[in-house]
XYZ file of C-alpha atoms in Angstrom:
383
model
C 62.654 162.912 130.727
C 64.239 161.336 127.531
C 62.713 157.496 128.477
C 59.605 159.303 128.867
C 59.648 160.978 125.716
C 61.566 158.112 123.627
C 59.027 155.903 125.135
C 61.522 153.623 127.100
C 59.320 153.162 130.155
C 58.190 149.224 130.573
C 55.501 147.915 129.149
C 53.816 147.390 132.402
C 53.630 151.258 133.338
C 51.065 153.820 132.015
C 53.502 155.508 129.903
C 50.916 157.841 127.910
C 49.574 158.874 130.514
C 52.866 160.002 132.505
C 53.732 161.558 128.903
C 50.276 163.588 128.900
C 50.668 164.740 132.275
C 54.612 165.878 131.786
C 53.314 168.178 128.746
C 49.994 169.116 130.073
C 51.787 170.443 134.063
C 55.630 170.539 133.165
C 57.082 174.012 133.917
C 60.819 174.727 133.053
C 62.017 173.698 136.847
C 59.710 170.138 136.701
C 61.313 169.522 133.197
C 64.965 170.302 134.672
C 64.090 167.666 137.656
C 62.780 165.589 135.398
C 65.943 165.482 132.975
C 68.191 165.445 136.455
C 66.345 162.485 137.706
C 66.530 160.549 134.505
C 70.452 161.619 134.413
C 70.565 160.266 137.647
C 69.486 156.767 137.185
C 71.430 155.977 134.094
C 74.562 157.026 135.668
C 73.917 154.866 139.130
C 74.145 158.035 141.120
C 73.538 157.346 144.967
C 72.384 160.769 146.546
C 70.132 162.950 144.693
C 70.110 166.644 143.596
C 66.555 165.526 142.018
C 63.390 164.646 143.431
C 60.924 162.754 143.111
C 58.177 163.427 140.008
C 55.891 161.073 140.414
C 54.194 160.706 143.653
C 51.683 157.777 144.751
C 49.887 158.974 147.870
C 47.891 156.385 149.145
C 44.469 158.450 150.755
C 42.853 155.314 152.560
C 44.011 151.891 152.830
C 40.769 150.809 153.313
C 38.226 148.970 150.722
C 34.530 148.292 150.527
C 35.462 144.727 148.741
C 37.770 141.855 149.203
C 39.887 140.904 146.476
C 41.350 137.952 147.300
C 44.782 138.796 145.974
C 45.245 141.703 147.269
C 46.518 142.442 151.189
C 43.491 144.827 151.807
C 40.979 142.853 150.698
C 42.645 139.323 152.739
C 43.871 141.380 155.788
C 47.352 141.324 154.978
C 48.269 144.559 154.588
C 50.991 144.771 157.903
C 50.242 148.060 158.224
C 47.080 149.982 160.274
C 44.443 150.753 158.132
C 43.728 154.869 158.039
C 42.215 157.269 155.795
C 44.856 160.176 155.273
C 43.511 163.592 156.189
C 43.403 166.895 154.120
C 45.880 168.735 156.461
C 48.122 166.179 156.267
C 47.684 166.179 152.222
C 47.784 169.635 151.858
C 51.773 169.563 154.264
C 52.552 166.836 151.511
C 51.813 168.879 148.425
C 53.243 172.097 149.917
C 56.650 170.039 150.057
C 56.315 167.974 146.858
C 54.322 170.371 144.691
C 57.690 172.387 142.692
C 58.274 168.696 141.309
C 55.499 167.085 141.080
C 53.874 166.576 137.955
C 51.584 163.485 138.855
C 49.830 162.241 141.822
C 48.387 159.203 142.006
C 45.845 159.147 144.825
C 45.794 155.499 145.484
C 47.661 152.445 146.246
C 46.053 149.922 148.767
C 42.526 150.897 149.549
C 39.406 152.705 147.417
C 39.793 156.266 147.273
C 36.415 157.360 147.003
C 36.041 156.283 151.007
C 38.282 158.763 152.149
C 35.706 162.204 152.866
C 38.308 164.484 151.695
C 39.259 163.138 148.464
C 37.686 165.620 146.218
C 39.319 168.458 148.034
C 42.165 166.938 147.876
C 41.929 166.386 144.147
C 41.095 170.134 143.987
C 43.821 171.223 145.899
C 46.150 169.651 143.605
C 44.915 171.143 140.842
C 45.495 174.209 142.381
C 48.794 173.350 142.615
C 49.240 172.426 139.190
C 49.854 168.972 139.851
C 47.958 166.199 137.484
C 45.900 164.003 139.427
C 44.770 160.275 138.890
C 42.837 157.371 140.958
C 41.647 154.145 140.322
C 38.612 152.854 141.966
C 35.911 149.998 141.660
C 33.199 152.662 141.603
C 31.058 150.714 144.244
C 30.043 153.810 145.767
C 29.174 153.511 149.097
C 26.246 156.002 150.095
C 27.395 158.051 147.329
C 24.694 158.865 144.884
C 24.431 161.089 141.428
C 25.638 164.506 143.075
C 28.865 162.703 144.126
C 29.763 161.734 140.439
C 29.019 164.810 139.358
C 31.470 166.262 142.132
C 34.135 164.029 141.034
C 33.666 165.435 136.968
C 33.470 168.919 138.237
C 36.248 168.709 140.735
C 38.959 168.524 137.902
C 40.374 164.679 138.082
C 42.277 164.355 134.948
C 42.060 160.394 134.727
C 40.233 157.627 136.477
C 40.312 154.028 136.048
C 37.587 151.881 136.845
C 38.280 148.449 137.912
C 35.833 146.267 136.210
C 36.829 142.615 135.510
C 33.875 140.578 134.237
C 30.501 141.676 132.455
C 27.798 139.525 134.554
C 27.465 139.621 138.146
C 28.587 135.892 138.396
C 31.705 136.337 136.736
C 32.495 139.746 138.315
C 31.851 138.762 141.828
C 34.623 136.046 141.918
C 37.788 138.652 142.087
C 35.444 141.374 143.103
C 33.797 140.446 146.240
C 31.019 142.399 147.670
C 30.976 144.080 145.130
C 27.999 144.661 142.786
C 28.132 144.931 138.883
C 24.998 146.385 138.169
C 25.428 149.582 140.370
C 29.238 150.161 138.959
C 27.698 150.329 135.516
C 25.260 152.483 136.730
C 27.510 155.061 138.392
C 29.561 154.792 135.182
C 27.269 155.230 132.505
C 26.225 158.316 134.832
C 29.571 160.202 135.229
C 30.073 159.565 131.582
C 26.967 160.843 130.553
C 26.937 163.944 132.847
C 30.851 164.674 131.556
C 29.444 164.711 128.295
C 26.501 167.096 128.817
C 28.824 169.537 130.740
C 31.374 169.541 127.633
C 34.063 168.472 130.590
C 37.342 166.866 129.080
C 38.107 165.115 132.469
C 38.846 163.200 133.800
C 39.360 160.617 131.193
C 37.921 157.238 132.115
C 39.391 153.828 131.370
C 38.290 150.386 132.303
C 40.139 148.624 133.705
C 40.041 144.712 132.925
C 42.578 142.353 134.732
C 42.286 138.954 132.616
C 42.219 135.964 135.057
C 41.499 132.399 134.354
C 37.440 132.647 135.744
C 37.281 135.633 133.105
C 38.995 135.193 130.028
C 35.892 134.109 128.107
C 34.480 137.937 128.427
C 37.390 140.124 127.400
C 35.786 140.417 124.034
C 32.087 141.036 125.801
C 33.873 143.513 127.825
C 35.293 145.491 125.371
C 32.282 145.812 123.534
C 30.028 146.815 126.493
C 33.138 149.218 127.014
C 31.947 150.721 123.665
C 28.350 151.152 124.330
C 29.026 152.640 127.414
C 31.532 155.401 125.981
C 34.249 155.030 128.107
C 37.442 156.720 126.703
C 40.007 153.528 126.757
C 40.127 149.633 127.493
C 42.825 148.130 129.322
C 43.276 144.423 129.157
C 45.901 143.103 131.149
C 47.042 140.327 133.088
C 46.683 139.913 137.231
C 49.463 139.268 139.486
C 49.881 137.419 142.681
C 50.496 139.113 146.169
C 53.906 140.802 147.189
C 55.003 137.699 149.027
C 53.123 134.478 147.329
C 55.160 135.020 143.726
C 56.378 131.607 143.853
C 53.252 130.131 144.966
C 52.266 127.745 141.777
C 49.171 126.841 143.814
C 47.578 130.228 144.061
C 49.339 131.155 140.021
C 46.849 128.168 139.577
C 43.991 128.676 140.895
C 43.788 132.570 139.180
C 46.552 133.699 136.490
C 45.110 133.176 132.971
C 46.632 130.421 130.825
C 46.805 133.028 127.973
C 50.515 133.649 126.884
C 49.445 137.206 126.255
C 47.388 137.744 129.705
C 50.232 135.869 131.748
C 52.636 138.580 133.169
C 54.654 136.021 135.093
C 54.773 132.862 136.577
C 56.871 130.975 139.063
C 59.463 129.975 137.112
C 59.975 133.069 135.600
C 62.648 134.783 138.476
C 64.891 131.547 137.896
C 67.669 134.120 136.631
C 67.558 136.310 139.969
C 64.699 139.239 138.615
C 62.128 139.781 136.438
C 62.674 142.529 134.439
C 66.633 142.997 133.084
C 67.303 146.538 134.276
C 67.955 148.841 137.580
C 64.892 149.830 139.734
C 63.599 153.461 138.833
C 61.099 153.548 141.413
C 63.798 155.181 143.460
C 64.705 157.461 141.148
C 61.474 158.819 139.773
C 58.346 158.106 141.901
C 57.882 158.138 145.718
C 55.369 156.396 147.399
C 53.704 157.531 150.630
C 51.041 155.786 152.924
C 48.276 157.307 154.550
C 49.757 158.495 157.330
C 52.889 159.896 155.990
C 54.930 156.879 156.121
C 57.835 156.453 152.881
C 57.889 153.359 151.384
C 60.312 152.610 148.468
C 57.622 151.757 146.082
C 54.148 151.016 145.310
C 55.075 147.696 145.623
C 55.845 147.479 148.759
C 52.889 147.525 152.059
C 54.358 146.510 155.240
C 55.189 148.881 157.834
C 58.163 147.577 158.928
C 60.275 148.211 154.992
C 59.240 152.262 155.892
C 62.074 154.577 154.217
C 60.829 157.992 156.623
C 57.962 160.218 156.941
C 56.671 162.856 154.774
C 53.979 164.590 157.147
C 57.055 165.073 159.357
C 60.259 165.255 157.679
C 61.536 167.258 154.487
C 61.444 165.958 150.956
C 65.093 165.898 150.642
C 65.933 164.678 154.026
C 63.768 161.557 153.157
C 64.579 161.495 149.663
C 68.186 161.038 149.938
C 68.323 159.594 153.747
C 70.199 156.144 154.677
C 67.546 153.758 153.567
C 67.051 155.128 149.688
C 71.177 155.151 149.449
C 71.573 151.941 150.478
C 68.864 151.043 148.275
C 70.463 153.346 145.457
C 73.859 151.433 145.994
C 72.241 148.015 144.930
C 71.846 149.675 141.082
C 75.035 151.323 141.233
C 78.807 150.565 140.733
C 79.763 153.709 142.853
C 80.249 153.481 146.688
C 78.450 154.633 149.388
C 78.835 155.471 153.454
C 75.681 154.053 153.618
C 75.408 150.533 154.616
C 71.609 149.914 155.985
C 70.099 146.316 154.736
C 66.210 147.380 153.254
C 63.788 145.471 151.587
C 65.211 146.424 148.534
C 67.894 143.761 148.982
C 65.302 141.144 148.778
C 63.452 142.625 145.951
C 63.330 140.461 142.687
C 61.613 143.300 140.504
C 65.027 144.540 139.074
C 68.577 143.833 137.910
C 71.425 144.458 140.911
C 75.150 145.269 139.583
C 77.254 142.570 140.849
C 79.766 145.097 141.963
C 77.269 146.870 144.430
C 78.110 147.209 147.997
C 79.892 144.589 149.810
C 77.285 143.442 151.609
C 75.208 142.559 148.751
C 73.690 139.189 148.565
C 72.881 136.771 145.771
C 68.902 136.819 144.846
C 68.936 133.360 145.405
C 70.054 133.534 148.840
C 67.836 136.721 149.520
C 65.183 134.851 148.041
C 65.527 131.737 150.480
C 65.343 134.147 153.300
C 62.426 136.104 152.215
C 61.117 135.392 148.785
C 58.953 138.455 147.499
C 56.448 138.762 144.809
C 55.879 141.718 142.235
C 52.533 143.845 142.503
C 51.793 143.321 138.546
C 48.419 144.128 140.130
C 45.697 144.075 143.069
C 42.263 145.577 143.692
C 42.805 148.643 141.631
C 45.859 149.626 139.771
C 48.069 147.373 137.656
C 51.810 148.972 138.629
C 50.788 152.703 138.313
């Protein structure tokens, strides 16, 4: 709770957000996990009295476009494609919900395919628990009474992925997709918000800066304007979770622009990327659409699974083998857990060089399987 509320969360996380949604759903339990988990993490602790506040549960891995940088839209994804049910939901919030303060109903696919998402969504807030989603707002067979669903249904914030401002530009990154419709549905959920006095959700678009669209950041945020859409993000893309050295495809689509340019090969040559321990396995927990842990958002294949949460307990996933071992990489205390994860190839975060014994260097983890960061992919730029 005190990085949230001193504001030492990175730069590439939604940090107001998180903050708006701690005050708006905290209750005096959620503010003592909060403080426990934050505790936690700066002390290196290994098992967990805390859980989890931040939960991304991924409601369909499946997508009506194909971004070419991200493992739904190329058929990468390692994983079978399936649009989580509303039983299977509803088991997940009754387990999660006297911690949660977020969800975050998305990860690898467009949310708005999934039948049951605005139940969902409504169930949560019935719970108490904040809710957000990103989506490219090509609505498939969805029409005007859908948008209005989605105001009415009580979604706190939705980002709209939206990365040029003519359909020439747009359709490069965003393919199959169609530019003219997305502003349409837009403008309309907007404009229906406004006339029902509604506060939510709050709307932001979305603009990942690549080198085919750098020219219309300033037309973008001006059309933003017109439109009335509540905030503007500009940021930078990333490459996929297993390409980040790849100066061909860093190439052919990260922007040039210093300010746009998150990373770019060269920049793991110390060993990580950004100079401090993980806290995805500390704060957030990220669960696929059919239950399946993985250790964050970052993360898609099926194989680098830390449990189930449709049919285990939060704290028998939470602090089994696989998130101890894990833990143990950021930590200078020991462990009886000695499992090798994904995590020891990960070149997101800082290890402690006195970690377990079976630690390896990054550059030797990196020559057996060099990973990439998810800076960002069809929708959401690192949650």
């Amino acid at each position: 709770m005190f990085n949230l509320l001193l504001g030492r969360l990175p730069s590439y996380t939604r940090k107001a957000r998180h903050l708006q949604l701690l005050l708006r759903h905290s209750s005096p339990r959620k503010l003592l996990n909060v403080a426990r988990a934050e505790l936690s993490r700066a002390r290196g602790d290994i098992e967990l009295t805390s859980r989890p506040y931040i939960y991304i549960i991924d409601t369909g891995n499946v997508c009506n476009l194909r971004c070419p940088l991200c493992p739904t839209g190329y058929h990468g994804l390692e994983r079978p494609q399936a649009l989580m049910k509303l039983a299977q939901f509803e088991s997940i919030l009754d387990k999660i919900s006297d911690y949660a303060v977020e969800i975050i109903m998305h990860n690898w696919g467009e949310p708005f395919l999934n039948p049951d998402i605005l139940p969902m969504i409504r169930h949560a807030r019935g719970k108490g628990i904040g809710t957000t989603l990103s989506s490219n707002l090509n609505l498939v067979n969805k029409g005007e009474r859908f948008l209005e669903e989605v105001v009415d249904s009580g979604l706190e914030h939705l980002t709209v992925s939206i990365d040029g401002t003519t359909q020439d530009v747009y359709e490069v990154y965003r393919r199959g997709g169609t530019l003219e419709n997305v502003l349409t549905n837009l403008r309309y959920l907007l404009a229906y918000r406004n006339r029902t006095r509604k506060a939510t959700p709050m709307v932001e678009w979305q603009f990942l800066v690549m080198k085919h669209n750098e020219h219309q950041i300033d037309d973008a945020r001006r059309l933003a304007g017109e439109i009335g859409v509540d905030k503007v993000r500009v940021t930078g893309a990333g490459l996929p979770f297993k390409e980040l050295t790849n100066a061909t495809l860093a190439q052919d689509w990260l922007s040039e622009m210093p300010k746009y340019r998150n990373y770019s090969p060269e920049s793991f040559a110390r060993g990580y990327l950004y100079d401090e321990k993980c806290f995805y396995l500390y704060r957030a927990m990220t669960v696929n659409p059919r239950g399946e842990v993985s250790p964050c958002c970052v993360v898609y294949e099926q194989s680098a699974d830390f449990g189930n949460l449709v049919n285990d307990g939060l704290a028998e996933v939470w602090n089994n083998e696989q998130y101890r071992s894990s833990r143990a990489l950021f930590s200078r205390k020991t462990t009886s857990a000695d499992v090798e994860t994904i995590c020891d190839r990960c070149p997101l975060f800082r290890y402690e060089k006195t970690g377990r014994e079976r630690h390896r260097s990054r550059a030797e983890a990196a020559a057996v399987f060099p990973l990439t960061v998810h800076v960002t992919t069809s929708n959401e730029n690192a949650h």
